[in-house]
PDB file of C-alpha atoms and ligand atoms in Angstrom:
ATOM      1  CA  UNK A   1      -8.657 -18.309  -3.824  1.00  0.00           C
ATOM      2  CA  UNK A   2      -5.789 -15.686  -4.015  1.00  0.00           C
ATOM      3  CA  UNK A   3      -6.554 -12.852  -1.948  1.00  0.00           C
ATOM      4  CA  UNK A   4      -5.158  -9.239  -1.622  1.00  0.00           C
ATOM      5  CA  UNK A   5      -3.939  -8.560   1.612  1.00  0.00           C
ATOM      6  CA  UNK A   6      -2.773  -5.031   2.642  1.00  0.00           C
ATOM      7  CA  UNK A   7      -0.347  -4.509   5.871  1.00  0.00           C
ATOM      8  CA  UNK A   8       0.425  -1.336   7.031  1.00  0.00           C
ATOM      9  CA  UNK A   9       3.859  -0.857   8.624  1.00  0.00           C
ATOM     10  CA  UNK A  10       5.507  -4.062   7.360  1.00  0.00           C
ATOM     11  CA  UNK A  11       9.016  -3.042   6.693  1.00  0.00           C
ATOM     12  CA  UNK A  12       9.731  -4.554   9.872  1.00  0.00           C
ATOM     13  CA  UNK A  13       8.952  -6.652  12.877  1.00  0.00           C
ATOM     14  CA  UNK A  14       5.031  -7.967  13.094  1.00  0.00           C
ATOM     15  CA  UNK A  15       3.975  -6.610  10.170  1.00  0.00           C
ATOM     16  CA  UNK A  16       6.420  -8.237   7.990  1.00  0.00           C
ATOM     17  CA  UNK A  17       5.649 -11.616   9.796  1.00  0.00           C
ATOM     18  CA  UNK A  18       1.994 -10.903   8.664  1.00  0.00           C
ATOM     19  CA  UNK A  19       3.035 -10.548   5.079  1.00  0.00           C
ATOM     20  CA  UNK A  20       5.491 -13.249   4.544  1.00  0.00           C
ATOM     21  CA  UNK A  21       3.098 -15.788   6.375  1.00  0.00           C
ATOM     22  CA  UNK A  22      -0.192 -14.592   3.613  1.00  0.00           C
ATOM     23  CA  UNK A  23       2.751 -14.529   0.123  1.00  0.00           C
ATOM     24  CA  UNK A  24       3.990 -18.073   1.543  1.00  0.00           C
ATOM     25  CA  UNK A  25       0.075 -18.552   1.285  1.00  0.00           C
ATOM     26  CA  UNK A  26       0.238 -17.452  -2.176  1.00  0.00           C
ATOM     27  CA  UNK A  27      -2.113 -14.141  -1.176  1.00  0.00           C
ATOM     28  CA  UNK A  28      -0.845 -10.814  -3.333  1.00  0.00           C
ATOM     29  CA  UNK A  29       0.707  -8.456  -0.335  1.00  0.00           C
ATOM     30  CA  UNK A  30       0.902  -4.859  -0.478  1.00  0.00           C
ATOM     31  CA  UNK A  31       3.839  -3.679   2.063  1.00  0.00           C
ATOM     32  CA  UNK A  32       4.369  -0.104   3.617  1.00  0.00           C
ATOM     33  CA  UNK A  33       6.523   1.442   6.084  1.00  0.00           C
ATOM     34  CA  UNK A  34       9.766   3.023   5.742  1.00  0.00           C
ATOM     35  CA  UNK A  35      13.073   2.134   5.121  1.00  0.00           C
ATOM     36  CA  UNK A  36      16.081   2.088   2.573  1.00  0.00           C
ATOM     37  CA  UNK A  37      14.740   1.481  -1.292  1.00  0.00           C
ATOM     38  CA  UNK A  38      17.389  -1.401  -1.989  1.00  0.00           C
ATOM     39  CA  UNK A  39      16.525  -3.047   1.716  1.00  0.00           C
ATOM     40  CA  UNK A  40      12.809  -2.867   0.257  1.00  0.00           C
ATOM     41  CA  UNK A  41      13.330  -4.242  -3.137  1.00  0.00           C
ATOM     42  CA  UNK A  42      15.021  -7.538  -1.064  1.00  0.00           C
ATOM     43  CA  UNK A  43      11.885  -7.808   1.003  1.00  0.00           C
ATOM     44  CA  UNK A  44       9.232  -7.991  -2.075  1.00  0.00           C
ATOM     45  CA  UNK A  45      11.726 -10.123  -4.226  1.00  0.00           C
ATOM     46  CA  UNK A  46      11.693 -12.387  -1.169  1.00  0.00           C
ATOM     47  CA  UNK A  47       8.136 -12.649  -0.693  1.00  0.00           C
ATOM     48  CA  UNK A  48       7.216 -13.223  -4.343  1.00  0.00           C
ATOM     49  CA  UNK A  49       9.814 -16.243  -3.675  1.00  0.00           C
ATOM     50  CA  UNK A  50       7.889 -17.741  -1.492  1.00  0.00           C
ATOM     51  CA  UNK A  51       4.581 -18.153  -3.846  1.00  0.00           C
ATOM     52  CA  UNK A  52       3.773 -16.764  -7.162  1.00  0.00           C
ATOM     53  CA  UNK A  53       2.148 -13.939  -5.352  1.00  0.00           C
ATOM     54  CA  UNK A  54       2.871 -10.622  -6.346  1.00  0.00           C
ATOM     55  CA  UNK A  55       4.360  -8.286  -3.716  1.00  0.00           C
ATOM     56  CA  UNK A  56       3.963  -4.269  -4.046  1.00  0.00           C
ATOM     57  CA  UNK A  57       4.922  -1.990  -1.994  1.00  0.00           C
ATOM     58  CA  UNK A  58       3.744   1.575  -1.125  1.00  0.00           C
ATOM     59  CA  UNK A  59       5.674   4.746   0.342  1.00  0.00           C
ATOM     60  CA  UNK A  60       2.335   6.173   2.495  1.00  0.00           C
ATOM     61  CA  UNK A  61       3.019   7.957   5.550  1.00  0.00           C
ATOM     62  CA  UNK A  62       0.730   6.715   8.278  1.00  0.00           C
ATOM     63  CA  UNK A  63       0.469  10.083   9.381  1.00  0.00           C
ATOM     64  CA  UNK A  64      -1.108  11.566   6.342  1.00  0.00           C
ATOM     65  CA  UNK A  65      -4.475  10.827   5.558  1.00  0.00           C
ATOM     66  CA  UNK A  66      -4.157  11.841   1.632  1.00  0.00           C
ATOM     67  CA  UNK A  67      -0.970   9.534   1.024  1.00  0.00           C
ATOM     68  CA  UNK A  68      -3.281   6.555   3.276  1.00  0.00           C
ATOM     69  CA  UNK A  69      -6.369   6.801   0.486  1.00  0.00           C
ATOM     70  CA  UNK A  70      -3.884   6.416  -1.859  1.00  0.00           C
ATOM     71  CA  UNK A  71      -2.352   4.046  -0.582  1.00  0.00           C
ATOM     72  CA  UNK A  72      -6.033   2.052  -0.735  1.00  0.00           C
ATOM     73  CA  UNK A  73      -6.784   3.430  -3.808  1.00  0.00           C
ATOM     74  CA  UNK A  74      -3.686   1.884  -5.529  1.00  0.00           C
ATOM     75  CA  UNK A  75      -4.123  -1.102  -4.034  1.00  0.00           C
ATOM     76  CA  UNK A  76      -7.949  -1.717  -5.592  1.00  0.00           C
ATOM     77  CA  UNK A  77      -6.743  -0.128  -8.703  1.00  0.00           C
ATOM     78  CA  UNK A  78      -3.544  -2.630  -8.938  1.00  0.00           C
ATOM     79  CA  UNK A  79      -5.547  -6.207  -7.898  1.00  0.00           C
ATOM     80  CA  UNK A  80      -9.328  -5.285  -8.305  1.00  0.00           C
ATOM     81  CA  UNK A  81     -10.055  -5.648  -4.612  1.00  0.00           C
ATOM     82  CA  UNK A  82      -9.032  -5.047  -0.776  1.00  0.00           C
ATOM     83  CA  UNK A  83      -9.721  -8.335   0.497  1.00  0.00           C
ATOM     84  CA  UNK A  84      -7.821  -8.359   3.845  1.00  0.00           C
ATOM     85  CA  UNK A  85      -6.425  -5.026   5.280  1.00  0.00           C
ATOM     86  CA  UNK A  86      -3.944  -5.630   8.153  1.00  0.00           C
ATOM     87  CA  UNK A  87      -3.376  -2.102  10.398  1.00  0.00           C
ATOM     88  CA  UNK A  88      -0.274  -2.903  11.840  1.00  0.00           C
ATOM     89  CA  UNK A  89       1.581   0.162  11.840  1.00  0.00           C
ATOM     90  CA  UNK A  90       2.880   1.224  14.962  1.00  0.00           C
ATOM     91  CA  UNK A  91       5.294   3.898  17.166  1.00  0.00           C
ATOM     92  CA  UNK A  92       6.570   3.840  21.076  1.00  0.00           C
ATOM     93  CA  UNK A  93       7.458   6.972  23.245  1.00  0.00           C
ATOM     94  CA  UNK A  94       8.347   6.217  26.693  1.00  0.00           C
ATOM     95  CA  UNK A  95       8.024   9.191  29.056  1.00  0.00           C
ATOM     96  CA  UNK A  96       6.081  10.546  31.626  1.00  0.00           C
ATOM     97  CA  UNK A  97       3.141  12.276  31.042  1.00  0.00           C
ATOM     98  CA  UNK A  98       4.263  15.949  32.289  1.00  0.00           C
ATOM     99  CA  UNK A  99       7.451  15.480  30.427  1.00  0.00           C
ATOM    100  CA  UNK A 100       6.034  13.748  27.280  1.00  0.00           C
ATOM    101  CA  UNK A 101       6.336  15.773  24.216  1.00  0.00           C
ATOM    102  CA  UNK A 102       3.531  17.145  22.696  1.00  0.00           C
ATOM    103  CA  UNK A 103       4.382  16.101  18.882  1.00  0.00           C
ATOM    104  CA  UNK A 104       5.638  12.538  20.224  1.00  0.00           C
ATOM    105  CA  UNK A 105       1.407  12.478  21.650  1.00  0.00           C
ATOM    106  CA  UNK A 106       0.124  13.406  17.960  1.00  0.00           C
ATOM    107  CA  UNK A 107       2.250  11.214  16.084  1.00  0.00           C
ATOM    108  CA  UNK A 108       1.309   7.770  18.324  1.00  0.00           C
ATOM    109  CA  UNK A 109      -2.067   8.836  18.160  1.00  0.00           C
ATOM    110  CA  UNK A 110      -2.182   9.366  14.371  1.00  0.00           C
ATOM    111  CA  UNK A 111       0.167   6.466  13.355  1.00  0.00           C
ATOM    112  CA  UNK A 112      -1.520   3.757  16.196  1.00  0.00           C
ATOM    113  CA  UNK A 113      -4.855   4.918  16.078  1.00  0.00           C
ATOM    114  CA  UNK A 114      -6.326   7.238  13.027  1.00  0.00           C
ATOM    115  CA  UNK A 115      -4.800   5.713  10.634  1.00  0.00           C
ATOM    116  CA  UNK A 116      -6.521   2.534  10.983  1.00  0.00           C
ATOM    117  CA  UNK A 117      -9.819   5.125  10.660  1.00  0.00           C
ATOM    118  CA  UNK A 118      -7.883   6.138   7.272  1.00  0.00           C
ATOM    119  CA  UNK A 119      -7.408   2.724   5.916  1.00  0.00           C
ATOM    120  CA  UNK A 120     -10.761   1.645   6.845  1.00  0.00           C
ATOM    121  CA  UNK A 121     -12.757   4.919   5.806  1.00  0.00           C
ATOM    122  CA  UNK A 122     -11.003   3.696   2.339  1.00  0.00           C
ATOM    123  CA  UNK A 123     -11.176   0.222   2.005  1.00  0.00           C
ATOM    124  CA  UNK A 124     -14.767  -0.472   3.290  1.00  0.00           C
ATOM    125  CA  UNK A 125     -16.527   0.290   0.049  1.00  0.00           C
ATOM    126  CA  UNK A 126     -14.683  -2.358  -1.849  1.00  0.00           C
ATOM    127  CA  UNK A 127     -15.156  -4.897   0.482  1.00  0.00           C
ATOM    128  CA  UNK A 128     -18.890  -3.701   1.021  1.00  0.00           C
ATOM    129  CA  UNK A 129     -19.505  -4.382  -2.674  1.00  0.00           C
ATOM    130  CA  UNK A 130     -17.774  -7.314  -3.019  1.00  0.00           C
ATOM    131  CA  UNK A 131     -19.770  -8.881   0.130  1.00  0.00           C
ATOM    132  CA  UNK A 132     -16.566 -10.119   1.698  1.00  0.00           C
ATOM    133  CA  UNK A 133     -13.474  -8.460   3.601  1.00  0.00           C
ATOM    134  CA  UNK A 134     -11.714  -9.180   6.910  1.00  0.00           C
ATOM    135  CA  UNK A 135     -10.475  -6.430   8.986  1.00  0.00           C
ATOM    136  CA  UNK A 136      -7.371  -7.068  11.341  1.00  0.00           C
ATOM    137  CA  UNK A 137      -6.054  -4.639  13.456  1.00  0.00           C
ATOM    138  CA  UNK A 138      -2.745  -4.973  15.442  1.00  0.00           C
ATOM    139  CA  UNK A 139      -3.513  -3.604  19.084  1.00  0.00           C
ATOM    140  CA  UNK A 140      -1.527  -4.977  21.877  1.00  0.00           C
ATOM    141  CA  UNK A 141      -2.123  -5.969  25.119  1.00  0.00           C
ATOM    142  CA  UNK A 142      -1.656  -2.234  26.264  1.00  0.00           C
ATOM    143  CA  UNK A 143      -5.514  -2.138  24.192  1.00  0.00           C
ATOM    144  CA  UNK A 144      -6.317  -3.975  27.898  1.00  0.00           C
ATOM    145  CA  UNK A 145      -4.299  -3.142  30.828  1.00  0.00           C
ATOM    146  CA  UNK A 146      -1.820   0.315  31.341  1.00  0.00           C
ATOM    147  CA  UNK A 147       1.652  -0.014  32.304  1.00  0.00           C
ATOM    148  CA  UNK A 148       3.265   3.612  33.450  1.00  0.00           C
ATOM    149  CA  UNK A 149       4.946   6.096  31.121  1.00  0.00           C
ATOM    150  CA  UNK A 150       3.338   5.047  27.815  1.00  0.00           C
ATOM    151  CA  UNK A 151       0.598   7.344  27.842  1.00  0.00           C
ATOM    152  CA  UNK A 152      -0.150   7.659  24.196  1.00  0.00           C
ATOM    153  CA  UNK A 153       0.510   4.348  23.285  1.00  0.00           C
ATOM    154  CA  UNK A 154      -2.050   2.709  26.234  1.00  0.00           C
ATOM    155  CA  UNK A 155      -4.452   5.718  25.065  1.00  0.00           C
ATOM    156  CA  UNK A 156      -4.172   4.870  21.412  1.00  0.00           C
ATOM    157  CA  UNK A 157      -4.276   0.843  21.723  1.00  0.00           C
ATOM    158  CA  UNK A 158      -7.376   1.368  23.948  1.00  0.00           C
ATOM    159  CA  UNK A 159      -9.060   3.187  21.407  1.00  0.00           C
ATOM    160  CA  UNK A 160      -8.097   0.717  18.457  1.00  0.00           C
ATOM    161  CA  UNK A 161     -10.290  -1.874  20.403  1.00  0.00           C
ATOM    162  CA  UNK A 162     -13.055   0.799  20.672  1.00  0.00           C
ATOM    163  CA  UNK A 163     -12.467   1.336  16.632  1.00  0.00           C
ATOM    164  CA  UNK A 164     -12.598  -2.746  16.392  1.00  0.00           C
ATOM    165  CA  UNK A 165     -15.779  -3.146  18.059  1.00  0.00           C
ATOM    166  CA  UNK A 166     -17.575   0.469  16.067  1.00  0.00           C
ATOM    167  CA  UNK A 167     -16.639  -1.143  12.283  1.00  0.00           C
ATOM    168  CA  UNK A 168     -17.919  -4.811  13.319  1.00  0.00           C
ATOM    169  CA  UNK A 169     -21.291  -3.476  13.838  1.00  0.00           C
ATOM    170  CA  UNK A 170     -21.043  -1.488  11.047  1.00  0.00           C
ATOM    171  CA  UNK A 171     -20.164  -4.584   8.621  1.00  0.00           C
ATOM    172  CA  UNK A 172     -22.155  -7.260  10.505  1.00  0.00           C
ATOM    173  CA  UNK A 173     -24.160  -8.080   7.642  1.00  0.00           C
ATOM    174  CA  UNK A 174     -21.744  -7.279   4.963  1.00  0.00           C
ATOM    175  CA  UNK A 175     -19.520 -10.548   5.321  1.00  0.00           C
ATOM    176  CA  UNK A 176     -16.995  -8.646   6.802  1.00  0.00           C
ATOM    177  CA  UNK A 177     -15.574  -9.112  10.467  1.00  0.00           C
ATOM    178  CA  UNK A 178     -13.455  -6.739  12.135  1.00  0.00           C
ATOM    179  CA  UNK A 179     -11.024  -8.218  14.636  1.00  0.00           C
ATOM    180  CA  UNK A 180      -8.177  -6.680  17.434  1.00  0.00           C
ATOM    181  CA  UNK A 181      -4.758  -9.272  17.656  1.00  0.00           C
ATOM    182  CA  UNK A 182      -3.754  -8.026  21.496  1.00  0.00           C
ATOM    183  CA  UNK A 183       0.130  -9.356  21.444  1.00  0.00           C
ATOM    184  CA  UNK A 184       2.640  -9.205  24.450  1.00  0.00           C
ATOM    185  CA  UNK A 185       6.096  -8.203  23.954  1.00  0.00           C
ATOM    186  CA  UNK A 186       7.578  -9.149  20.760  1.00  0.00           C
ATOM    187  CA  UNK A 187      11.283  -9.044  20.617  1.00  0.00           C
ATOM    188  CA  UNK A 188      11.479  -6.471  17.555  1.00  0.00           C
ATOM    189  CA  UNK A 189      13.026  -3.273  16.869  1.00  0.00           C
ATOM    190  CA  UNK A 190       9.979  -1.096  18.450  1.00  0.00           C
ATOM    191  CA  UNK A 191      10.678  -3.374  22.048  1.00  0.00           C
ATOM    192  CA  UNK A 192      14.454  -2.829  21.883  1.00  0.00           C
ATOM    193  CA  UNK A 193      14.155   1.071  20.899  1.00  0.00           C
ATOM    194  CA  UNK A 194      12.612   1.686  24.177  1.00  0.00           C
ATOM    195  CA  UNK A 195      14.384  -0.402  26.340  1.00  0.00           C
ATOM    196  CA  UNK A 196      17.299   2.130  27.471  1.00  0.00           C
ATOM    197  CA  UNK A 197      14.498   4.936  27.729  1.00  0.00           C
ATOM    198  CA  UNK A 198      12.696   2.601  29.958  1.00  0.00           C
ATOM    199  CA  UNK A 199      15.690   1.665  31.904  1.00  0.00           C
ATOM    200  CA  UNK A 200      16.322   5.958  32.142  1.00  0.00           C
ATOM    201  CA  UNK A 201      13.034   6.136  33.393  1.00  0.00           C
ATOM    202  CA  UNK A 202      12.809   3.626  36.015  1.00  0.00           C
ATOM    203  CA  UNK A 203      16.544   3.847  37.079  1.00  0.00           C
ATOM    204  CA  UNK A 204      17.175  -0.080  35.996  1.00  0.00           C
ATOM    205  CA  UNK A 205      19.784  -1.650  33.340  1.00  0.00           C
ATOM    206  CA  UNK A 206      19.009  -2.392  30.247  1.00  0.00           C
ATOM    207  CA  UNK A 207      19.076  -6.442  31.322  1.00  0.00           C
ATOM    208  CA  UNK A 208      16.770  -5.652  34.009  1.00  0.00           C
ATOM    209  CA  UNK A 209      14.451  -3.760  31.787  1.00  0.00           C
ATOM    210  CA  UNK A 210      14.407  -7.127  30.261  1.00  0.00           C
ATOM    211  CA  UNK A 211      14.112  -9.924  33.219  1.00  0.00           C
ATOM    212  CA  UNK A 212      12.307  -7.606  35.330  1.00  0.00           C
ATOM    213  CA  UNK A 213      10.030  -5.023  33.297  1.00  0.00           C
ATOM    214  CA  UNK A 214       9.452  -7.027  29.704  1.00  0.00           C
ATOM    215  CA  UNK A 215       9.431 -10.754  30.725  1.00  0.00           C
ATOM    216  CA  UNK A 216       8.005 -10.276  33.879  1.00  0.00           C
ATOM    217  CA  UNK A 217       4.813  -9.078  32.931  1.00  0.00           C
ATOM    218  CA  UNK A 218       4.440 -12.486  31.254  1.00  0.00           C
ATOM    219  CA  UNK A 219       3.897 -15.913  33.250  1.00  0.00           C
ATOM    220  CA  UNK A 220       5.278 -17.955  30.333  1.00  0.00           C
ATOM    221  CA  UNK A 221       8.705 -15.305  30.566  1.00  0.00           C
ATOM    222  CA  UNK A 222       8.885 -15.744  27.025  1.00  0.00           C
ATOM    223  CA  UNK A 223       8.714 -13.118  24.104  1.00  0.00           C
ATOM    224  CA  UNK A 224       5.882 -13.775  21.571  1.00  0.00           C
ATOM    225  CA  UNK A 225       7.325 -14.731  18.120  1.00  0.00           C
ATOM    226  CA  UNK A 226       6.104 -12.375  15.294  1.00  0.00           C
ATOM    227  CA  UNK A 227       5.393 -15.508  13.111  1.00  0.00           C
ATOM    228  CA  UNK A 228       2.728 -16.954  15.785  1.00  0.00           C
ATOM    229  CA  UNK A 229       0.794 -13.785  15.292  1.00  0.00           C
ATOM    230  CA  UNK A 230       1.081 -14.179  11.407  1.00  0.00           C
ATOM    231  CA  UNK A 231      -0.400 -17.309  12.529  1.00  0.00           C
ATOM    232  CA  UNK A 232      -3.702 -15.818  14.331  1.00  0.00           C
ATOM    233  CA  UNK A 233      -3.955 -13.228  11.211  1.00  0.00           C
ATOM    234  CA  UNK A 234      -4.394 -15.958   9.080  1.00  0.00           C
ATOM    235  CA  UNK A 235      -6.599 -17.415  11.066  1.00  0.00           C
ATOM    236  CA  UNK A 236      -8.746 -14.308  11.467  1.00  0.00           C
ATOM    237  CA  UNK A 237      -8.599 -13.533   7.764  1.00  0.00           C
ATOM    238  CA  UNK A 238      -9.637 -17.363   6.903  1.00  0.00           C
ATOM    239  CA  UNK A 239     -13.368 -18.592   5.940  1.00  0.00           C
ATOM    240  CA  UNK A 240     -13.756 -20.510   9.313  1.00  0.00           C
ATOM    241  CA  UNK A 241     -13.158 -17.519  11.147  1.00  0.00           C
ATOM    242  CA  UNK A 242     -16.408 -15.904   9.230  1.00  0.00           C
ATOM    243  CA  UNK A 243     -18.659 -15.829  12.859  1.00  0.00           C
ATOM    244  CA  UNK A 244     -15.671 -13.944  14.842  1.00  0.00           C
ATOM    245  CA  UNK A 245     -16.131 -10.362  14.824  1.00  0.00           C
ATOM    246  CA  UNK A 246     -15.961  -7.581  16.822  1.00  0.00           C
ATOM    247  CA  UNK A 247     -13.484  -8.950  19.163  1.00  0.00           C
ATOM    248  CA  UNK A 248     -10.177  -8.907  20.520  1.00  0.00           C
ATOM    249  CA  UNK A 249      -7.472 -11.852  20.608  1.00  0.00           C
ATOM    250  CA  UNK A 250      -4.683 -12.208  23.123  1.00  0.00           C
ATOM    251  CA  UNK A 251      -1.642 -13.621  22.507  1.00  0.00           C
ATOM    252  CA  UNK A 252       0.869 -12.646  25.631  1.00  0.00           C
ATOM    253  CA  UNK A 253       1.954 -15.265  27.142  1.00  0.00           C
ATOM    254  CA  UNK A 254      -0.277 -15.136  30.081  1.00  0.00           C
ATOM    255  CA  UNK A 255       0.356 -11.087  30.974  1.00  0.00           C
ATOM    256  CA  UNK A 256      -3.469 -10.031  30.878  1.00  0.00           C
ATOM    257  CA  UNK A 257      -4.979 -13.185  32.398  1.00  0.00           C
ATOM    258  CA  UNK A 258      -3.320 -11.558  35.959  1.00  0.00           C
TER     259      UNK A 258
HETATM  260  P1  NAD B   1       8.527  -2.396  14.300  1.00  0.00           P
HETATM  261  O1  NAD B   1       9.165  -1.142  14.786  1.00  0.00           O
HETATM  262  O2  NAD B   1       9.375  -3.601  14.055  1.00  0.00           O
HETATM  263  O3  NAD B   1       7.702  -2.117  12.963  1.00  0.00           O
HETATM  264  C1  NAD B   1       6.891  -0.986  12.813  1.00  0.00           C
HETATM  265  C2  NAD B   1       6.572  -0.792  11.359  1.00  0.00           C
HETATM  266  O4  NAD B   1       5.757   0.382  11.245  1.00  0.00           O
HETATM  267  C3  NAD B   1       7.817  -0.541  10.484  1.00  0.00           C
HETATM  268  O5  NAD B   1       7.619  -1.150   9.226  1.00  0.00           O
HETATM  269  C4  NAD B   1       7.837   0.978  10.345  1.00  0.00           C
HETATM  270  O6  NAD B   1       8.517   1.438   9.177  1.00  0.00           O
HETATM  271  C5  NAD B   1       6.340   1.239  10.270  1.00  0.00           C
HETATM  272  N1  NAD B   1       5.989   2.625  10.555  1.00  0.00           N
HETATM  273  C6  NAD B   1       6.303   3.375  11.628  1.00  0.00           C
HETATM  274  N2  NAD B   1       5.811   4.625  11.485  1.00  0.00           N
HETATM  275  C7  NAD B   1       5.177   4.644  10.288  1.00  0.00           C
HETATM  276  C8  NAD B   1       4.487   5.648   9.555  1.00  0.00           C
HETATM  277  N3  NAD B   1       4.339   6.899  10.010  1.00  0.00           N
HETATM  278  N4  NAD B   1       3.977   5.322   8.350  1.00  0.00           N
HETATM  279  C9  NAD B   1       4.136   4.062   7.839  1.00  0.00           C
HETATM  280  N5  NAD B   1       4.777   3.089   8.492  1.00  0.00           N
HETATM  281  C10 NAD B   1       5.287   3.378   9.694  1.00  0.00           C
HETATM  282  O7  NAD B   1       7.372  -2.695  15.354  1.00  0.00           O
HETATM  283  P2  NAD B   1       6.546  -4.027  15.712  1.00  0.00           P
HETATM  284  O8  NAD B   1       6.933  -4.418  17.083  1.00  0.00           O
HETATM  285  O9  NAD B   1       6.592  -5.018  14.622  1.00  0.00           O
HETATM  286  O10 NAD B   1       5.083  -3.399  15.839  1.00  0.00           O
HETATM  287  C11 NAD B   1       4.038  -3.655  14.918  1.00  0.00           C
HETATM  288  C12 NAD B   1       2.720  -3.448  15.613  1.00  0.00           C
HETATM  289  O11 NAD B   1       2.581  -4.392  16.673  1.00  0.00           O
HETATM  290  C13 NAD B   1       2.546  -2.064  16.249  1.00  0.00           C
HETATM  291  O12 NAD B   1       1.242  -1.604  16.056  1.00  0.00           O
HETATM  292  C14 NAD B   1       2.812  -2.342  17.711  1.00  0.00           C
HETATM  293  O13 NAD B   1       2.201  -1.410  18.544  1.00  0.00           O
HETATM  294  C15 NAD B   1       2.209  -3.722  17.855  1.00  0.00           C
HETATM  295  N6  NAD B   1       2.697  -4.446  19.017  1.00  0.00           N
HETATM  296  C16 NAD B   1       4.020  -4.717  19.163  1.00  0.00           C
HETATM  297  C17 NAD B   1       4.429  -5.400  20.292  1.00  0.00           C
HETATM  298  C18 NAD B   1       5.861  -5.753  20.524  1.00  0.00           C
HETATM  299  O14 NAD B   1       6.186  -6.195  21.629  1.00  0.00           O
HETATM  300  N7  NAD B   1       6.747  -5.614  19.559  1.00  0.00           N
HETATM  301  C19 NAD B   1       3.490  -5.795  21.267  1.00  0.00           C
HETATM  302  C20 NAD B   1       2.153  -5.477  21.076  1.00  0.00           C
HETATM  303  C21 NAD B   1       1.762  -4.802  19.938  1.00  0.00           C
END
């Protein structure tokens, strides 16, 4: 059955992994995120060539909690449903904490962490009265383990899993699960923005940032590919997955097993 899957922050990187992998499924996807009108018209022509899905996209600031209902409401309005909301959005300041800025805090915290209280606060009551929705949210493996001067970024991914675990009580009985994807480094542009401010910040090159800092933290010393966690999403959002809930899933190479 065609489903309608939502993804926030899928312009880019994971998120538009986790789209094209549900349209190639033939699943209507809703995109958001920012970018360039004409680079956003490509992007939904391209997924509506991969199925005869329809893809939509929607301009809502992940920051603002009125453009976020809307973004829900539209969404239920346009298909009849929110079957499979995907909170992928996601920022990266790396700083230390005395030095961090104050609005760089806010913004993580409101784009990695309340707005997945947003979407959900909007989407539950359609998938509560449909008896059926699957909640996936995009943490990382910084939801697990802290590495030093991403302070709001290890707060906020903590607190997803906390989120995770709150809304799969909630929805126990409703037939919907609530799940946490916990990926390693992904070689998109929210990695490679932060590399030279990591390598300012621990006095390395930008290669060693990479060999030393990135890859090292994982025992396979390879980057996790966008499409295998597209993979796990559609896993998570299928009917076999209907007894996992509540959870978290790791997929970084090894990093969190140490
Ligand atoms: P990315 O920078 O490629 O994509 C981020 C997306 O979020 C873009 O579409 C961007 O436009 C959108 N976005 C940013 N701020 C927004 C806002 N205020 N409102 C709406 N959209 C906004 O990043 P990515 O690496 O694909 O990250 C996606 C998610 O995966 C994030 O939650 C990130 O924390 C998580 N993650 C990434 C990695 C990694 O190594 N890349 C590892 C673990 C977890």
């Amino acid at each position: 059955m065609r489903k309608t899957v939502v993804v926030t922050g899928s312009t880019s990187g994971i998120g538009l992994a986790i789209a094209t992998a549900f349209a190639g499924k033939g699943d209507n996807v809703v995109i958001n995120g920012f970018g360039q009108a004409e680079d956003i018209k490509v992007i939904t022509e391209r997924l509506e060539s991969l199925s005869n899905c329809r893809a939509l996209y929607h301009s809502a600031d992940m920051t603002k909690p009125t453009e976020i209902a809307d973004l829900i409401e539209t969404v239920a309005k346009t298909f009849g449903a929110v079957d499979v909301l995907v909170n992928n959005a996601g920022i990266q300041h790396v700083e230390k904490i005395e030095d961090f800025p104050v609005e760089k805090w806010d913004q993580i915290i409101a784009v990695n962490l309340s707005s997945s209280f947003h979407t959900m606060r909007s989407a539950i009551p359609y998938m509560k009265a449909r008896k059926h929705g699957r909640i996936i949210n995009i943490a990382s493996a910084h939801s697990l383990v802290a590495s030093p001067f991403k302070s709001a970024y290890v707060a906020a991914k903590h607190g997803i899993l906390g989120l995770t675990k709150t809304a799969a009580l909630e929805l126990a009985e409703m037939g919907v699960t609530v799940n946490a994807i916990c990926p390693g480094y992904v070689l998109t542009p929210l990695v490679e923005k932060q590399i030279p401010n990591t390598a300012k910040a621990r006095g390395l090159t930008e290669e060693q940032v990479k060999t030393e800092i990135i890859l090292k933290a994982q025992p396979t010393r390879q980057f996790v590919k966008a499409e295998e966690i597209a993979s796990l999403a559609l896993f998570l959002a299928s009917e076999e997955a209907r007894q996992v809930t509540g959870t978290h899933i790791s997929i970084d190479g090894g990093w969190t097993a140490a």
